[in-house]
JSON list of C-alpha atoms in Angstrom, two decimals:
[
{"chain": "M", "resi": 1, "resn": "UNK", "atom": "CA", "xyz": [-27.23, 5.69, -19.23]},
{"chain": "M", "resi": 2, "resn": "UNK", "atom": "CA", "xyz": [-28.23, 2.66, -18.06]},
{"chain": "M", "resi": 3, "resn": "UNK", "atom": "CA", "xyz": [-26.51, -0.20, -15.37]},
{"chain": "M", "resi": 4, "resn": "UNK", "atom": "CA", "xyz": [-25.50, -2.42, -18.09]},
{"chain": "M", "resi": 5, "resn": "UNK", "atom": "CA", "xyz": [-23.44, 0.26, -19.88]},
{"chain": "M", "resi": 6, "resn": "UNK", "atom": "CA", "xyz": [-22.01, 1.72, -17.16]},
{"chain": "M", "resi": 7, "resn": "UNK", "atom": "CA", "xyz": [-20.42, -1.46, -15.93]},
{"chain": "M", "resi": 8, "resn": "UNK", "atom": "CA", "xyz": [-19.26, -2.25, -19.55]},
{"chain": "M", "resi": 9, "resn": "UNK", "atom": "CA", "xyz": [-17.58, 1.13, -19.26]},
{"chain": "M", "resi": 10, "resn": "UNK", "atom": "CA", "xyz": [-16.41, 0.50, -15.52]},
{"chain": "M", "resi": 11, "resn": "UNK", "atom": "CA", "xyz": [-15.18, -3.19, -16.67]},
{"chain": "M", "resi": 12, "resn": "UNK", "atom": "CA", "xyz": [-13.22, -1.07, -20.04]},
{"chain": "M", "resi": 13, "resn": "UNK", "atom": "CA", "xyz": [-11.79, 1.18, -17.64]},
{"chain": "M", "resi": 14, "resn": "UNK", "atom": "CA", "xyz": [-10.35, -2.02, -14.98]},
{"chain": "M", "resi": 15, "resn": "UNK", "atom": "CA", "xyz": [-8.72, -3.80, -17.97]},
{"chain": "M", "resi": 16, "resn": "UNK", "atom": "CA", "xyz": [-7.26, -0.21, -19.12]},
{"chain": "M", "resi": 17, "resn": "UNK", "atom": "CA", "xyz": [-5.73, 0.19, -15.80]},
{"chain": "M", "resi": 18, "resn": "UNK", "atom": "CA", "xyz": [-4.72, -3.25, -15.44]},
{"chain": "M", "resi": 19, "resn": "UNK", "atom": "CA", "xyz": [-3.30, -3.82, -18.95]},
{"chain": "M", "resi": 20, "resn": "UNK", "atom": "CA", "xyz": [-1.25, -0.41, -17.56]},
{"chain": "M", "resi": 21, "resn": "UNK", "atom": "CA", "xyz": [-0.05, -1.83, -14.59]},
{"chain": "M", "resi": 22, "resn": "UNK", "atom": "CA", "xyz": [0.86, -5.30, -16.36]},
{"chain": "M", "resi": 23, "resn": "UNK", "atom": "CA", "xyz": [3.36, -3.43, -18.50]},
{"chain": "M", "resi": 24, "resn": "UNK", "atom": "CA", "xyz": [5.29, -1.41, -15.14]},
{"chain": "M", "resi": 25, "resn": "UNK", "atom": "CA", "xyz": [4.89, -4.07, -12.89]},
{"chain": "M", "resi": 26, "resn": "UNK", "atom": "CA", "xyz": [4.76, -7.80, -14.08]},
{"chain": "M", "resi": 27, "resn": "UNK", "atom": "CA", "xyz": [2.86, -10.49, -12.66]},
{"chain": "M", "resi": 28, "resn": "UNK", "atom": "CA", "xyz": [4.18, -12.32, -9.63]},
{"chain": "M", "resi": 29, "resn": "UNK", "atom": "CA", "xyz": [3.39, -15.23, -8.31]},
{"chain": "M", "resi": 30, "resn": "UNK", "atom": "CA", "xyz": [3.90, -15.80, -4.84]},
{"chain": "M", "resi": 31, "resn": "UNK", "atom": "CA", "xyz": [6.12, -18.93, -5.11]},
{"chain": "M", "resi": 32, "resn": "UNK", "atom": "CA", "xyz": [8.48, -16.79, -6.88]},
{"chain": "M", "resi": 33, "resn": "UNK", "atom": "CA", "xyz": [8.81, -14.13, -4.75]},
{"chain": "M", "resi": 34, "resn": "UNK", "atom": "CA", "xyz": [12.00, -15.46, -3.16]},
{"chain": "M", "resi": 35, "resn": "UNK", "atom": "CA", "xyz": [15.61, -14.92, -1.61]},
{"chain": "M", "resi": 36, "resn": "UNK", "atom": "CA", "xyz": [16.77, -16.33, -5.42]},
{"chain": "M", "resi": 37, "resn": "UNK", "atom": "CA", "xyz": [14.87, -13.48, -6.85]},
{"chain": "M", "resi": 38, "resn": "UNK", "atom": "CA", "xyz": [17.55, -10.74, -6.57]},
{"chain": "M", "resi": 39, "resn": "UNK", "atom": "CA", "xyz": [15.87, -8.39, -8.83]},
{"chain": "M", "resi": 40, "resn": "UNK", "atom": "CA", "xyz": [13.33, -8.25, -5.99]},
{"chain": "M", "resi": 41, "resn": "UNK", "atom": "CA", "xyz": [15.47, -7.71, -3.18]},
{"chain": "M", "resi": 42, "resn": "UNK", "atom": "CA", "xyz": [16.03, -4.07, -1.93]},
{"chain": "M", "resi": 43, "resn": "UNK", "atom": "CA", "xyz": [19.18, -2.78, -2.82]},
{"chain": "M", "resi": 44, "resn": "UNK", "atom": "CA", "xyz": [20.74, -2.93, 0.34]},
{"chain": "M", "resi": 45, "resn": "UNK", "atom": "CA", "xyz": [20.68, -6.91, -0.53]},
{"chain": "M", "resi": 46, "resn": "UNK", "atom": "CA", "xyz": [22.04, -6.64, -3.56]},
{"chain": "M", "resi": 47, "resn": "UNK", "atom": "CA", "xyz": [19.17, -6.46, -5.46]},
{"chain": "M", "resi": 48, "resn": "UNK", "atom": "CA", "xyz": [17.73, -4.20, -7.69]},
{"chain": "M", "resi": 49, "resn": "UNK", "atom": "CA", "xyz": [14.68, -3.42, -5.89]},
{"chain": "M", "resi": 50, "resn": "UNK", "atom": "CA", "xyz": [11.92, -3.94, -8.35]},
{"chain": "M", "resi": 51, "resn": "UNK", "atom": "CA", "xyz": [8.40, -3.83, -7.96]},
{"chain": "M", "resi": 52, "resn": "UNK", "atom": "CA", "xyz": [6.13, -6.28, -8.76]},
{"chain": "M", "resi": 53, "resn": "UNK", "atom": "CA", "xyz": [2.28, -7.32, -9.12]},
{"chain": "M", "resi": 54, "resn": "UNK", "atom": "CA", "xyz": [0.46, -9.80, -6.97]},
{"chain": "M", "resi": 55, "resn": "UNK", "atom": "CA", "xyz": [-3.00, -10.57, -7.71]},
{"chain": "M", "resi": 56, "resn": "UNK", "atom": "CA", "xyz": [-4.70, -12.84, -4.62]},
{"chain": "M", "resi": 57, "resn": "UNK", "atom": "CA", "xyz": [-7.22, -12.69, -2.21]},
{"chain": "M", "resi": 58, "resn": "UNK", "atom": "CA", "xyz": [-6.95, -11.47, 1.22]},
{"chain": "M", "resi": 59, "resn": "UNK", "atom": "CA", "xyz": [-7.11, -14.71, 3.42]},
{"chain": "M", "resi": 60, "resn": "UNK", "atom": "CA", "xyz": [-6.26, -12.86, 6.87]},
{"chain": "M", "resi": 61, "resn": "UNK", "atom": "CA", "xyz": [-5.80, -9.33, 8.27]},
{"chain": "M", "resi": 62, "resn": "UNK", "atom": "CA", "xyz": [-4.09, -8.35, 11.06]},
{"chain": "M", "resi": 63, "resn": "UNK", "atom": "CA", "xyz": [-3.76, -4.40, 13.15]},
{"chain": "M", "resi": 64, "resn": "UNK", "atom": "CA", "xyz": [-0.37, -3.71, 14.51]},
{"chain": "M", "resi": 65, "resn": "UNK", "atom": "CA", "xyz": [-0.66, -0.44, 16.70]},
{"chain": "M", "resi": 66, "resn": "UNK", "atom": "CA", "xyz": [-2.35, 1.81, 13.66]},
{"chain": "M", "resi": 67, "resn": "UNK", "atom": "CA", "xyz": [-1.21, -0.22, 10.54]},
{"chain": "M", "resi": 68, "resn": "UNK", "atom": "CA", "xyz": [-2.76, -2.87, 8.42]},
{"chain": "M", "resi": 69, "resn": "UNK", "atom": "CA", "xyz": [-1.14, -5.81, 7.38]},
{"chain": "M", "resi": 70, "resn": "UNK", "atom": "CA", "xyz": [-2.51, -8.22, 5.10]},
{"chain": "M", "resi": 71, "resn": "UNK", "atom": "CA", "xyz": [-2.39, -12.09, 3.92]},
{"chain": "M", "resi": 72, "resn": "UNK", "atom": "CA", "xyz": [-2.80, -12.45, 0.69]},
{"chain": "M", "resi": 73, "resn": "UNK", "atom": "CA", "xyz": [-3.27, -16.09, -1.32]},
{"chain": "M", "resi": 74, "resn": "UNK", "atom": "CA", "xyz": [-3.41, -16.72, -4.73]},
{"chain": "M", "resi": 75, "resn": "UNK", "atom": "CA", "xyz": [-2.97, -20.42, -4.83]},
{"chain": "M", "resi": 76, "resn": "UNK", "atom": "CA", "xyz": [0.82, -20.55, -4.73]},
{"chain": "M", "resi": 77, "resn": "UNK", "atom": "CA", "xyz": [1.44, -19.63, -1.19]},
{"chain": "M", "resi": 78, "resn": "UNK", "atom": "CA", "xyz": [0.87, -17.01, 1.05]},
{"chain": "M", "resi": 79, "resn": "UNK", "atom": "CA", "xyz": [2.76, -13.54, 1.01]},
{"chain": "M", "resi": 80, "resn": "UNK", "atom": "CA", "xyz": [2.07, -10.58, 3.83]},
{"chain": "M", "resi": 81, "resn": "UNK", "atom": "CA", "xyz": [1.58, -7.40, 2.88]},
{"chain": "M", "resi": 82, "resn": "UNK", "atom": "CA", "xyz": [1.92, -4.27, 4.86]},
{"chain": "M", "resi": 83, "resn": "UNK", "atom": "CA", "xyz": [-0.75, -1.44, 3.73]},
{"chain": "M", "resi": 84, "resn": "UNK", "atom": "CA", "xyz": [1.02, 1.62, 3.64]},
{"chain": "M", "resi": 85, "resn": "UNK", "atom": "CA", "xyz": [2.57, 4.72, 1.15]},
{"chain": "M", "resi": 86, "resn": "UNK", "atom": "CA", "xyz": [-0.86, 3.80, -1.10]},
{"chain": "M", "resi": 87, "resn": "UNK", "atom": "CA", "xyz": [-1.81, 8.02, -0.43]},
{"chain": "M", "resi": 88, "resn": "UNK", "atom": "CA", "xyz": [-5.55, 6.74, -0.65]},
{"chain": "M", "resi": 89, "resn": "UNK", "atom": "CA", "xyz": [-8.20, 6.55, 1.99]},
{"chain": "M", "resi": 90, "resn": "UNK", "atom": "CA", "xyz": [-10.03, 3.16, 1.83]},
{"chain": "M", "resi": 91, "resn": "UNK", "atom": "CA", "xyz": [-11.58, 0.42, 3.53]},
{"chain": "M", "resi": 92, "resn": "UNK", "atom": "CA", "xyz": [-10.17, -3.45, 3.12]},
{"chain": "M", "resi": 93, "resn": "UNK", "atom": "CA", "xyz": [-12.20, -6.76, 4.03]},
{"chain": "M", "resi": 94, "resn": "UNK", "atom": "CA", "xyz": [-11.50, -9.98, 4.52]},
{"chain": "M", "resi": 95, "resn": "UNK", "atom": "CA", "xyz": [-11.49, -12.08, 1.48]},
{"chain": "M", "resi": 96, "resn": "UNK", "atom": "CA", "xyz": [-11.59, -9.37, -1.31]},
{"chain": "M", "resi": 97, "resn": "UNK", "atom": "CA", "xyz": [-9.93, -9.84, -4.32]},
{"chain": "M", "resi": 98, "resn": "UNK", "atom": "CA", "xyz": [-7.02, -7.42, -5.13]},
{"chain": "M", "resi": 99, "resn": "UNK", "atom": "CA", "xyz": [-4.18, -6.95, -7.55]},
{"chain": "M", "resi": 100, "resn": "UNK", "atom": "CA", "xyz": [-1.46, -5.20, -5.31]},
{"chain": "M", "resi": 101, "resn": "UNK", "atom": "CA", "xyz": [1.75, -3.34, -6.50]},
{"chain": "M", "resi": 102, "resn": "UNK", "atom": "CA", "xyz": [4.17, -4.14, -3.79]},
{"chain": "M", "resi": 103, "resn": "UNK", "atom": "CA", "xyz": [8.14, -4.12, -2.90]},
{"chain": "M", "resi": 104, "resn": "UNK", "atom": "CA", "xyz": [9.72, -6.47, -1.23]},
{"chain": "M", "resi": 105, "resn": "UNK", "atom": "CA", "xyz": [11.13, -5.73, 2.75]},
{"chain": "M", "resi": 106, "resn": "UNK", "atom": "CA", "xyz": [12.83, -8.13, 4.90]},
{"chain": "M", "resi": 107, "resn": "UNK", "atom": "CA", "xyz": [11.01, -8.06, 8.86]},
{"chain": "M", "resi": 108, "resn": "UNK", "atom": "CA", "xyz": [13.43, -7.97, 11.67]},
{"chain": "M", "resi": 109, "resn": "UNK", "atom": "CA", "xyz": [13.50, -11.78, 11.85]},
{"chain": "M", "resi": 110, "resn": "UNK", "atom": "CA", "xyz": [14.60, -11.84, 8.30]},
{"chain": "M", "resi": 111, "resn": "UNK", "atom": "CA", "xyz": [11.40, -12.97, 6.77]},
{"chain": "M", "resi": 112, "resn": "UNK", "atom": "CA", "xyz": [10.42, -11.52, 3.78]},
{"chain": "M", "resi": 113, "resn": "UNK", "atom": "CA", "xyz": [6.81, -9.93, 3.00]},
{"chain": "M", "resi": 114, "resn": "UNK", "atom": "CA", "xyz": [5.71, -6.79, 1.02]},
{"chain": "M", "resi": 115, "resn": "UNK", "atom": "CA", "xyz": [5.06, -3.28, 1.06]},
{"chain": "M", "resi": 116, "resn": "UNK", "atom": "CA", "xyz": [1.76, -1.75, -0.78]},
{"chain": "M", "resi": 117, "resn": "UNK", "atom": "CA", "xyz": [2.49, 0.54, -2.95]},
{"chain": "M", "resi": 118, "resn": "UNK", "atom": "CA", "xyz": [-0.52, 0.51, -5.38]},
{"chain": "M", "resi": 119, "resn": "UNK", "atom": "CA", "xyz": [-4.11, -1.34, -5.36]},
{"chain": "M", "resi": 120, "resn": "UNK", "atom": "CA", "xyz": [-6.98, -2.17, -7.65]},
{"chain": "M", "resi": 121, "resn": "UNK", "atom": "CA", "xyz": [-10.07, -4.05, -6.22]},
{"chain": "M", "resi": 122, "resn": "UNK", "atom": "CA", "xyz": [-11.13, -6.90, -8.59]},
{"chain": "M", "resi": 123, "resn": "UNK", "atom": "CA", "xyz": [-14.94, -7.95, -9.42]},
{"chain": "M", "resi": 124, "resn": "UNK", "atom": "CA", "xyz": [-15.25, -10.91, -7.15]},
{"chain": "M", "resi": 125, "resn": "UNK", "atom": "CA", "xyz": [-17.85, -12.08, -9.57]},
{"chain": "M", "resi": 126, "resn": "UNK", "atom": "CA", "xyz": [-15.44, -12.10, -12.64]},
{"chain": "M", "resi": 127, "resn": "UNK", "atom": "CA", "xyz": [-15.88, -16.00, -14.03]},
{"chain": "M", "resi": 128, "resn": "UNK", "atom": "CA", "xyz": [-12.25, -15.22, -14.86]},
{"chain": "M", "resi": 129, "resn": "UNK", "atom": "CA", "xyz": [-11.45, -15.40, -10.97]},
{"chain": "M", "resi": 130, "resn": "UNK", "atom": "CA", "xyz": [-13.06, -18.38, -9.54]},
{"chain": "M", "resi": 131, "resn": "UNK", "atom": "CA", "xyz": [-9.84, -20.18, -8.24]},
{"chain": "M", "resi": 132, "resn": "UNK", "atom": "CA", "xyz": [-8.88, -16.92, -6.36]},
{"chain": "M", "resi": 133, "resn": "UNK", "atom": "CA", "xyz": [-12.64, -16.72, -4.59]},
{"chain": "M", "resi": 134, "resn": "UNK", "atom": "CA", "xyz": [-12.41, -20.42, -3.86]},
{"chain": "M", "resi": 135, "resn": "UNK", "atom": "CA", "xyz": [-9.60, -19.79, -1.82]},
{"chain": "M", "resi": 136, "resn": "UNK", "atom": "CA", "xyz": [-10.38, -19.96, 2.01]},
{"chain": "M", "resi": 137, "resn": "UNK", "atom": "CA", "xyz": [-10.21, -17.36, 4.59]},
{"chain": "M", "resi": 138, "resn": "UNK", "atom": "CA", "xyz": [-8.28, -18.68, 7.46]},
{"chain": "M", "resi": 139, "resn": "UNK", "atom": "CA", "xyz": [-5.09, -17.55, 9.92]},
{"chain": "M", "resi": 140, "resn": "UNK", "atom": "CA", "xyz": [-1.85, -18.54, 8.38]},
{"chain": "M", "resi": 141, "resn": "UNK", "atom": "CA", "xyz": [0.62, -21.06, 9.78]},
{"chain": "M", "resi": 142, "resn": "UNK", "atom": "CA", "xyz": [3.26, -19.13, 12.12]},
{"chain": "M", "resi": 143, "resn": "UNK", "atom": "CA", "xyz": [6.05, -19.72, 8.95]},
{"chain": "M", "resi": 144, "resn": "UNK", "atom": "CA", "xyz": [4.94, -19.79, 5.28]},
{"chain": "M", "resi": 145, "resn": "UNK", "atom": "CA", "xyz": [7.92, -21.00, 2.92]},
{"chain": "M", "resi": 146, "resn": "UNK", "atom": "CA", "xyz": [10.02, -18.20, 5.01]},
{"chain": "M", "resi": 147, "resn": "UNK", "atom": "CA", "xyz": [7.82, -15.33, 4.03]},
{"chain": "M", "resi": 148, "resn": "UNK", "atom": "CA", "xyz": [6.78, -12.87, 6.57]},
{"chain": "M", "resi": 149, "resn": "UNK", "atom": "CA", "xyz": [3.54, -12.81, 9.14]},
{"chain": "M", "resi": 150, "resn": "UNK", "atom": "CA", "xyz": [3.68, -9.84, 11.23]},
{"chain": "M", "resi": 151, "resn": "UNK", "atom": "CA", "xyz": [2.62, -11.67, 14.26]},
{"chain": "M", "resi": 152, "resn": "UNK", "atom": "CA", "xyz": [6.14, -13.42, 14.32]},
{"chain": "M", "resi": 153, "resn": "UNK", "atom": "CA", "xyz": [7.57, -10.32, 16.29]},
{"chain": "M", "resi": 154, "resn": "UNK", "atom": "CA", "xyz": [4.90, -8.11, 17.07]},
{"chain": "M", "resi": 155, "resn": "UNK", "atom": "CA", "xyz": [1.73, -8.31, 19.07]},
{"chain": "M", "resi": 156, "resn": "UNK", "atom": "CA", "xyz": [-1.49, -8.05, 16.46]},
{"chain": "M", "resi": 157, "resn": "UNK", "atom": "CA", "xyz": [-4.93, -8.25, 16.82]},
{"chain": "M", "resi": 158, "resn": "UNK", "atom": "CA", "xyz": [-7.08, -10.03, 14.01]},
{"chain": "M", "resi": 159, "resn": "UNK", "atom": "CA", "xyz": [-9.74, -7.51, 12.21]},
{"chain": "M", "resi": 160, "resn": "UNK", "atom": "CA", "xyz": [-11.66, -8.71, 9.29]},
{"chain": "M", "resi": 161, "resn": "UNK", "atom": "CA", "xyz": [-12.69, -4.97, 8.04]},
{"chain": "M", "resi": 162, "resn": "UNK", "atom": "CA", "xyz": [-10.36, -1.88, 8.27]},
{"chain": "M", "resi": 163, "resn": "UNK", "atom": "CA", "xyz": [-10.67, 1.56, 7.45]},
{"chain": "M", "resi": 164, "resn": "UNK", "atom": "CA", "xyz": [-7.42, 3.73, 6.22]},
{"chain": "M", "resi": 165, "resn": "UNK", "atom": "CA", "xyz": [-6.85, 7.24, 6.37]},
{"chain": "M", "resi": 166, "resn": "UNK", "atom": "CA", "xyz": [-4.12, 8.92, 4.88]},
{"chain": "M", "resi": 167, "resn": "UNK", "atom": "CA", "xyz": [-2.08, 11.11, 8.12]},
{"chain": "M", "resi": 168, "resn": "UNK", "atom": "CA", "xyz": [0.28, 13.95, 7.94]},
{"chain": "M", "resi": 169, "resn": "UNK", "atom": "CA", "xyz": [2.10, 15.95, 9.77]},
{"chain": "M", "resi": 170, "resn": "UNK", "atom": "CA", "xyz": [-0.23, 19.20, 9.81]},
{"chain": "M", "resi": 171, "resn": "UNK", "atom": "CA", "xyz": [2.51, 20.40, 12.29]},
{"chain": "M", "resi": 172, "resn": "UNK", "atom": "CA", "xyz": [3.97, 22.05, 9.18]},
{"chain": "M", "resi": 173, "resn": "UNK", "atom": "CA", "xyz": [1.43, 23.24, 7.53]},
{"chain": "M", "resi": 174, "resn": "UNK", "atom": "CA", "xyz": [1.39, 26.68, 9.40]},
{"chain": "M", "resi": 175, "resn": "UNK", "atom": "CA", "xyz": [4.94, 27.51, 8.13]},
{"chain": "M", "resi": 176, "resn": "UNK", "atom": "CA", "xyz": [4.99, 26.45, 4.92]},
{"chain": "M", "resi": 177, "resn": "UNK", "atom": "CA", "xyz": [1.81, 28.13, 3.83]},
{"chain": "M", "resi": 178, "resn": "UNK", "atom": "CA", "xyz": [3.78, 31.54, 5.71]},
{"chain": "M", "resi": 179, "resn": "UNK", "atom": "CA", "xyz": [6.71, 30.68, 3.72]},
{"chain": "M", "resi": 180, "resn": "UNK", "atom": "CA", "xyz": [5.22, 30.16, 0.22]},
{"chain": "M", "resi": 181, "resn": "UNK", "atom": "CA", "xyz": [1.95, 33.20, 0.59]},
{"chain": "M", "resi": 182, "resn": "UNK", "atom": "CA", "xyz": [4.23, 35.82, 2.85]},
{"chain": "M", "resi": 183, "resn": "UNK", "atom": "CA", "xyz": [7.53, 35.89, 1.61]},
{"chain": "M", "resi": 184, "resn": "UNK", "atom": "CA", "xyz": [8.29, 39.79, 2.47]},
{"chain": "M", "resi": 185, "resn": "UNK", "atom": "CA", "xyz": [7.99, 38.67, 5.97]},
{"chain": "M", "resi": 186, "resn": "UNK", "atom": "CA", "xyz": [10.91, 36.24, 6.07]},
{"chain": "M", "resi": 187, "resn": "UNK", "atom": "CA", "xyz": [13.22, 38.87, 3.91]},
{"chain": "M", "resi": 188, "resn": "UNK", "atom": "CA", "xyz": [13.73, 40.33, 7.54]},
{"chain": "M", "resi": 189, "resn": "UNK", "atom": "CA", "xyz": [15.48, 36.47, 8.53]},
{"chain": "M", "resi": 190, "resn": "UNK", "atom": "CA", "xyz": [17.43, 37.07, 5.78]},
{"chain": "M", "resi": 191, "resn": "UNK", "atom": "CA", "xyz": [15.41, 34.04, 3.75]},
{"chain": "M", "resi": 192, "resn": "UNK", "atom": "CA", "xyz": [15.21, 36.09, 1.24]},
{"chain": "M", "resi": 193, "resn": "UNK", "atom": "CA", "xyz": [13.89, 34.38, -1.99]},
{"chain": "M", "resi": 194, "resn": "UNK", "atom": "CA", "xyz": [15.05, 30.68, -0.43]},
{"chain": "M", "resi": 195, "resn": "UNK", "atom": "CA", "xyz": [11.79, 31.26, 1.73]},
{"chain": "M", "resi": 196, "resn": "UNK", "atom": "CA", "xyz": [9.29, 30.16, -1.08]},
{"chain": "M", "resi": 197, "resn": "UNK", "atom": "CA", "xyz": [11.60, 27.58, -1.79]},
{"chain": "M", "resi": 198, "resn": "UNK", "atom": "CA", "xyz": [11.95, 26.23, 2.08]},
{"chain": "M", "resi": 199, "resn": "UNK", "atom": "CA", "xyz": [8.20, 25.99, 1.78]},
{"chain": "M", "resi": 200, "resn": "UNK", "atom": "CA", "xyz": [7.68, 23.79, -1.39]},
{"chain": "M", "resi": 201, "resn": "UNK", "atom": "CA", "xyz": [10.23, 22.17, 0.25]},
{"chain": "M", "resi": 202, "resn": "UNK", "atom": "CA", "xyz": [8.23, 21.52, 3.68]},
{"chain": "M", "resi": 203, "resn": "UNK", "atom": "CA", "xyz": [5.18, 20.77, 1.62]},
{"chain": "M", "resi": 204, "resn": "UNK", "atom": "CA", "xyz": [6.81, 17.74, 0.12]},
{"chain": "M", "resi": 205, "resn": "UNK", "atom": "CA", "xyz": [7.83, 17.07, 3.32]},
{"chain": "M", "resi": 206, "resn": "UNK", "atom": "CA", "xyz": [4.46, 16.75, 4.17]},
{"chain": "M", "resi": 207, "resn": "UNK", "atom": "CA", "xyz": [2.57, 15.02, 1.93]},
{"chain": "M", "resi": 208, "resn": "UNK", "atom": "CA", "xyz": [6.27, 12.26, 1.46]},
{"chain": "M", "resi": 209, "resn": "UNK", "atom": "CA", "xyz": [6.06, 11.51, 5.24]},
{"chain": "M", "resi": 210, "resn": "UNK", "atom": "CA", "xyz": [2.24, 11.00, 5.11]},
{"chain": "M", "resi": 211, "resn": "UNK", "atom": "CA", "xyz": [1.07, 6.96, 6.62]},
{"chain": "M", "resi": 212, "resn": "UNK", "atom": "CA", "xyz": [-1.58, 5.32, 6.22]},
{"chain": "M", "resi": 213, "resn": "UNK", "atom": "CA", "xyz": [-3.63, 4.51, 9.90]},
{"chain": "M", "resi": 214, "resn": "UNK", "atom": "CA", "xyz": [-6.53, 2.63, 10.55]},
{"chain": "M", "resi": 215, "resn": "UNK", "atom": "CA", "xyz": [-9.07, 4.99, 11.55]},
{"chain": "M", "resi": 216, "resn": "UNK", "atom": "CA", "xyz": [-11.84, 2.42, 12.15]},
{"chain": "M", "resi": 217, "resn": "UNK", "atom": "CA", "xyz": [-11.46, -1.68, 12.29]},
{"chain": "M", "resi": 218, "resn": "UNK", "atom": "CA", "xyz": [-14.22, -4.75, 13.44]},
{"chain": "M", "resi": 219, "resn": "UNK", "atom": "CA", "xyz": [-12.74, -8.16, 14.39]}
]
């Protein structure tokens, strides 16, 4: 097969996925992601908690501890985005293109910004996309329109490139696997058949609690 066909099917199978994601999440611009927005709020706020899509380029990255947290423009404003609950491994760089499925959270000094929840890298050479890769790369001012930057209460470090890695507690791996392969042995603590069940039960556990770190980072 050759390159030309293989992008036309790569380029089929983007708009697939995006035409997908347009339908459970709708477009967002950043300007409207708001307080006045209730259906974005989380519920605790009164809202209904729905998610939404951004599409934007990432304009500034920043590490706090082993997280990612990202800036992302898309000629509206600016909206932060914490990478996290994606259950991929990837790498993100400075001034990629991205269409991100996030939720809204409110930061401790009751700015807003967004979780990650879902991402699809966009062709950067896509004529379609020209405003988005004109957009500079550049730190953001401390306050955006109220919307959160991480380094408002937490100490960051700028990184331009950052590698994730999904992280789990393998801590309870050991007994689940004894619960769900060697049931016989756990009729003795009187688990009896609830012992397969504690151990789908622990596997969720495992893979539900599982973060995203940065593994590997250059600034």
């Amino acid at each position: 097969m050759g390159s030309g066909k293989l992008q036309q099917m790569q380029d089929r199978i983007l708009e697939k996925r995006m035409e997908k994601i347009k339908k459970l999440y709708p477009d967002m611009a950043i300007a409207q992601v708001t307080p006045s927005n209730l259906p974005l709020l989380p519920r605790k706020m009164g809202g209904e908690g729905k998610r939404f899509t951004i599409r934007g380029k990432i304009t500034y990255m920043e590490k706090v501890e082993d997280r990612l947290f990202c800036t992302i423009s898309d000629g509206s404003g600016l909206f932060a985005v914490e990478m996290e609950n994606m259950m991929l491994n990837l790498e993100i760089a400075q001034g990629q293109l991205y269409s991100i499925v996030c939720r809204v959270k409110i930061s401790p000094d009751g700015s807003m910004y967004g979780e990650a929840r879902g991402l699809t890298l966009l062709d950067s050479a896509d004529p379609r996309l020209q405003k988005l890769q004109a957009l500079p790369t550049k730190k953001p001012p401390e306050k955006e329109a109220g919307r959160a930057c991480r380094n408002y209460w937490e100490k960051t470090l700028p990184v331009t490139r950052a590698r994730l890695k999904m992280s789990y507690r393998y801590v309870l791996l050991i007994p689940l696997l004894y619960l769900l392969f060697e049931p016989h042995l756990f009729k003795r603590l009187s688990l009896g058949a609830f012992g397969p069940m504690l151990g789908l039960i622990l596997f969720m556990l495992v893979f539900l609690t599982g973060r995203q770190k940065i593994v590997e980072y250059s600034s």
